[in-house]
Short mmCIF file of C-alpha atoms in Angstrom, two decimals:
data_model
loop_
_atom_site.label_atom_id
_atom_site.label_comp_id
_atom_site.label_asym_id
_atom_site.label_seq_id
_atom_site.Cartn_x
_atom_site.Cartn_y
_atom_site.Cartn_z
CA GLY M 1284 -0.22 0.04 -0.26
CA ALA M 1285 0.57 3.62 -0.44
CA VAL M 1286 3.45 4.69 2.22
CA VAL M 1287 4.12 8.10 3.78
CA SER M 1288 7.99 8.53 5.49
CA GLN M 1289 8.83 10.98 7.45
CA HIS M 1290 12.22 12.17 8.40
CA PRO M 1291 13.95 12.48 11.75
CA SER M 1292 11.97 10.69 13.79
CA TRP M 1293 13.02 12.47 16.46
CA VAL M 1294 14.94 15.28 16.94
CA ILE M 1295 16.68 17.31 19.87
CA CYS M 1296 17.55 20.50 19.34
CA LYS M 1297 18.78 24.17 21.10
CA SER M 1298 16.38 27.21 21.41
CA GLY M 1299 16.99 29.94 18.94
CA THR M 1300 18.30 27.12 15.98
CA SER M 1301 15.65 26.02 13.22
CA VAL M 1302 14.85 22.28 12.25
CA LYS M 1303 13.01 20.92 9.58
CA ILE M 1304 10.89 17.66 9.50
CA GLU M 1305 10.53 16.05 6.00
CA CYS M 1306 6.96 14.33 4.32
CA ARG M 1307 7.86 12.13 1.85
CA SER M 1308 4.68 9.85 -0.37
CA LEU M 1309 6.90 6.77 -1.20
CA ASP M 1310 4.40 5.35 -4.09
CA PHE M 1311 2.20 8.18 -5.07
CA GLN M 1312 1.63 11.62 -6.23
CA ALA M 1313 0.51 14.18 -3.05
CA THR M 1314 -1.15 16.73 -4.72
CA THR M 1315 -2.03 17.32 -0.75
CA MET M 1316 -0.25 17.36 2.46
CA PHE M 1317 -1.19 18.29 5.89
CA TRP M 1318 0.73 19.31 8.42
CA TYR M 1319 -0.67 18.12 12.55
CA ARG M 1320 0.94 18.69 16.14
CA GLN M 1321 -0.09 17.30 18.38
CA PHE M 1322 0.51 18.24 22.45
CA PRO M 1323 0.35 15.86 25.29
CA LYS M 1324 -3.24 14.42 25.99
CA GLN M 1325 -4.89 16.42 23.52
CA SER M 1326 -6.02 15.38 20.39
CA LEU M 1327 -3.78 16.04 16.48
CA MET M 1328 -4.15 20.05 15.61
CA LEU M 1329 -4.33 20.98 12.06
CA MET M 1330 -1.76 23.37 11.62
CA ALA M 1331 -1.69 23.77 7.58
CA THR M 1332 -2.64 22.28 3.87
CA SER M 1333 0.14 22.42 1.49
CA ASN M 1334 -1.19 21.96 -1.96
CA GLU M 1335 1.93 21.71 -4.57
CA GLY M 1336 3.13 24.45 -6.15
CA SER M 1337 1.57 26.61 -4.14
CA LYS M 1338 1.44 28.27 -0.72
CA ALA M 1339 0.21 26.46 2.36
CA THR M 1340 -2.73 27.64 3.58
CA TYR M 1341 -2.13 27.76 7.21
CA GLU M 1342 -4.89 27.38 9.90
CA GLN M 1343 -5.70 30.10 12.62
CA GLY M 1344 -3.54 30.55 15.69
CA VAL M 1345 -0.49 29.26 13.74
CA GLU M 1346 2.22 31.54 13.14
CA LYS M 1347 3.50 31.40 8.83
CA ASP M 1348 6.91 32.89 9.70
CA LYS M 1349 7.40 30.50 12.61
CA PHE M 1350 6.52 27.62 10.42
CA LEU M 1351 7.57 27.50 7.22
CA ILE M 1352 6.21 25.09 4.79
CA ASN M 1353 7.15 23.81 1.23
CA HIS M 1354 6.08 21.49 -0.99
CA ALA M 1355 7.60 21.85 -3.58
CA SER M 1356 7.15 18.51 -5.43
CA LEU M 1357 4.53 16.09 -6.01
CA THR M 1358 6.23 13.86 -3.66
CA LEU M 1359 7.82 15.62 -0.60
CA SER M 1360 6.73 18.64 1.74
CA THR M 1361 8.90 19.97 4.09
CA LEU M 1362 7.81 21.84 7.53
CA THR M 1363 10.57 23.96 9.02
CA VAL M 1364 10.42 25.37 12.47
CA THR M 1365 12.73 28.40 12.44
CA SER M 1366 13.89 30.05 15.89
CA ALA M 1367 12.48 26.65 17.80
CA HIS M 1368 11.96 27.54 21.52
CA PRO M 1369 11.09 24.78 24.11
CA GLU M 1370 6.75 25.55 23.56
CA ASP M 1371 8.02 24.21 20.23
CA SER M 1372 8.62 21.06 21.39
CA SER M 1373 6.11 18.74 20.59
CA PHE M 1374 4.62 15.98 17.86
CA TYR M 1375 4.41 16.95 14.88
CA ILE M 1376 2.52 14.42 11.59
CA CYS M 1377 1.57 14.62 8.01
CA SER M 1378 -0.42 13.25 6.33
CA ALA M 1379 -0.91 13.18 2.14
CA SER M 1380 -3.86 12.47 -0.03
CA SER M 1381 -3.40 11.64 -4.02
CA GLU M 1382 -7.15 12.62 -4.53
CA GLN M 1383 -9.74 15.13 -2.69
CA TRP M 1384 -10.40 13.47 0.48
CA ILE M 1385 -13.89 12.05 0.63
CA SER M 1386 -14.29 8.45 1.31
CA GLY M 1387 -11.21 8.81 3.42
CA ASN M 1388 -8.98 5.90 2.23
CA THR M 1389 -6.74 8.14 0.27
CA ILE M 1390 -5.14 9.90 2.75
CA TYR M 1391 -1.90 8.63 4.45
CA PHE M 1392 0.02 9.25 7.49
CA GLY M 1393 3.45 9.75 8.43
CA GLU M 1394 5.22 7.58 11.59
CA GLY M 1395 5.27 11.51 12.91
CA SER M 1396 8.33 13.21 14.48
CA TRP M 1397 9.21 13.77 17.59
CA LEU M 1398 10.74 17.45 18.42
CA THR M 1399 12.63 18.25 21.76
CA VAL M 1400 13.88 22.01 21.98
CA VAL M 1401 16.32 22.21 24.76
CA GLY F 705 -16.89 24.75 15.86
CA ASP F 706 -16.19 21.16 14.88
CA SER F 707 -15.64 18.45 17.25
CA VAL F 708 -14.71 14.97 18.42
CA THR F 709 -15.20 13.40 21.86
CA GLN F 710 -13.41 10.04 23.05
CA MET F 711 -13.32 7.82 26.11
CA GLU F 712 -10.01 8.82 27.54
CA GLY F 713 -7.17 5.36 28.29
CA PRO F 714 -5.90 4.04 28.94
CA VAL F 715 -8.48 0.98 28.27
CA THR F 716 -6.95 -2.82 29.30
CA LEU F 717 -8.66 -5.88 28.97
CA SER F 718 -7.76 -9.75 28.41
CA GLU F 719 -7.82 -11.33 25.17
CA GLU F 720 -11.30 -12.37 23.76
CA ALA F 721 -12.74 -9.78 26.06
CA PHE F 722 -15.47 -7.14 24.54
CA LEU F 723 -14.78 -3.84 23.17
CA THR F 724 -16.26 -1.06 23.86
CA ILE F 725 -14.41 2.70 22.70
CA ASN F 726 -17.05 5.63 23.28
CA CYS F 727 -16.59 8.28 20.83
CA THR F 728 -19.03 11.45 19.68
CA TYR F 729 -19.12 14.27 17.60
CA THR F 730 -20.17 17.42 17.39
CA ALA F 731 -20.20 18.78 14.10
CA THR F 732 -22.53 21.11 11.31
CA GLY F 733 -23.99 19.55 8.75
CA TYR F 734 -22.81 16.03 7.84
CA PRO F 735 -19.93 14.47 9.12
CA SER F 736 -18.03 11.93 7.37
CA LEU F 737 -16.81 9.19 10.45
CA PHE F 738 -13.72 7.77 10.78
CA TRP F 739 -12.03 5.38 13.26
CA TYR F 740 -8.34 5.37 13.14
CA VAL F 741 -5.33 3.13 14.49
CA GLN F 742 -1.91 3.49 15.46
CA TYR F 743 0.13 0.42 16.35
CA PRO F 744 3.16 0.58 18.35
CA GLY F 745 5.83 2.29 16.18
CA GLU F 746 3.79 2.73 12.94
CA GLY F 747 1.42 5.88 11.46
CA LEU F 748 -1.88 6.29 11.11
CA GLN F 749 -4.04 3.79 10.13
CA LEU F 750 -8.09 3.67 8.45
CA LEU F 751 -9.57 1.13 10.73
CA LEU F 752 -13.08 1.84 9.23
CA LYS F 753 -15.61 4.90 8.40
CA ALA F 754 -19.40 6.07 7.76
CA THR F 755 -20.49 8.78 5.33
CA LYS F 756 -23.99 8.56 6.57
CA ALA F 757 -26.34 8.25 8.66
CA ASP F 758 -26.89 4.71 10.30
CA ASP F 759 -24.17 3.55 7.95
CA LYS F 760 -21.93 0.50 10.03
CA GLY F 761 -18.10 0.37 9.28
CA SER F 762 -16.49 -2.56 9.99
CA ASN F 763 -12.70 -3.91 9.34
CA LYS F 764 -10.48 -6.40 10.56
CA GLY F 765 -13.98 -8.24 13.58
CA PHE F 766 -14.24 -3.87 14.78
CA GLU F 767 -17.99 -2.17 13.89
CA ALA F 768 -19.22 1.02 14.56
CA THR F 769 -22.71 2.54 13.30
CA TYR F 770 -22.82 6.08 12.34
CA ARG F 771 -25.90 6.94 14.94
CA LYS F 772 -27.21 10.95 14.29
CA GLU F 773 -29.73 11.18 16.56
CA THR F 774 -26.35 10.47 19.38
CA THR F 775 -23.82 12.18 17.10
CA SER F 776 -21.71 9.20 18.29
CA PHE F 777 -19.76 6.81 16.22
CA HIS F 778 -18.86 3.80 19.10
CA LEU F 779 -16.05 1.19 17.94
CA GLU F 780 -16.64 -2.29 18.99
CA LYS F 781 -15.56 -5.38 18.66
CA GLY F 782 -16.40 -8.59 20.12
CA SER F 783 -13.27 -10.08 21.19
CA VAL F 784 -9.69 -8.51 21.37
CA GLN F 785 -6.45 -9.64 20.88
CA VAL F 786 -3.47 -9.00 21.87
CA SER F 787 -2.02 -7.27 19.01
CA ASP F 788 -5.60 -5.48 18.75
CA SER F 789 -3.34 -3.13 21.52
CA ALA F 790 -2.78 0.26 19.72
CA VAL F 791 -3.81 3.51 20.32
CA TYR F 792 -7.45 4.03 18.23
CA PHE F 793 -8.16 7.65 17.40
CA CYS F 794 -12.18 8.70 16.41
CA ALA F 795 -12.43 11.32 13.74
CA LEU F 796 -14.40 13.63 11.20
CA SER F 797 -14.87 15.48 8.53
CA ALA F 798 -16.84 17.73 7.26
CA ARG F 799 -15.84 20.38 5.43
CA ASP F 800 -12.69 21.58 3.68
CA ASP F 801 -10.87 18.35 3.94
CA LYS F 802 -10.11 18.78 7.27
CA ILE F 803 -9.99 15.81 10.06
CA ILE F 804 -10.70 16.53 13.05
CA PHE F 805 -9.36 14.26 15.70
CA GLY F 806 -10.16 13.00 18.86
CA LYS F 807 -7.63 13.07 21.99
CA GLY F 808 -7.32 8.89 21.48
CA THR F 809 -7.49 6.01 23.44
CA ARG F 810 -4.71 3.30 24.13
CA LEU F 811 -6.00 0.11 24.34
CA HIS F 812 -3.78 -2.42 26.12
CA ILE F 813 -4.44 -6.40 25.00
CA LEU F 814 -3.24 -8.90 27.64
CA PRO F 815 -3.38 -12.26 27.08
#
């Protein structure tokens, strides 16, 4: 089946630095990718919707200048956390869709990335 | 706004026990409802879905029925196995292709 690869799985960075997380669709072309963030004991929160070749659409309250999303190809979307702070420490997960999602079975998820900012 | 509420875990059961994980939702319009499962070390996988009222989704022995009158989509399985140990997420998709998840329920099955 379709696979979405997310890298790195774990990353520790120093406060003030930037870190990039990649989301790749391995065997299909993902026209749309979603980035989620999970806070402890809370549900996944949609951060932004990324469409290939266009600017990402950010959810209300998500700082677009802090969470840079690039979807330069049909198989790769990246999330860059700029000037990271400890409060950015979280679990980030991406999902990818090859077509408009109606039935729900065309969404595939990555394994997620744990970010710890020290 | 739209939201999903599911029972908090962890839920611990013995093998072959009956499982119910409750899920209720709030949404405008007529959302599609889903159960996702995340096994250790893996990404979320779609377990089952229902797109309209009274639909029953089923897969791998799990079932859930879309109850509009009670705005619920409870997950059930008649006889659980150790391999069912995972985190289960109830979710809805109402508009704009956005999926809204519940907090997740961790399930432990003891042999």
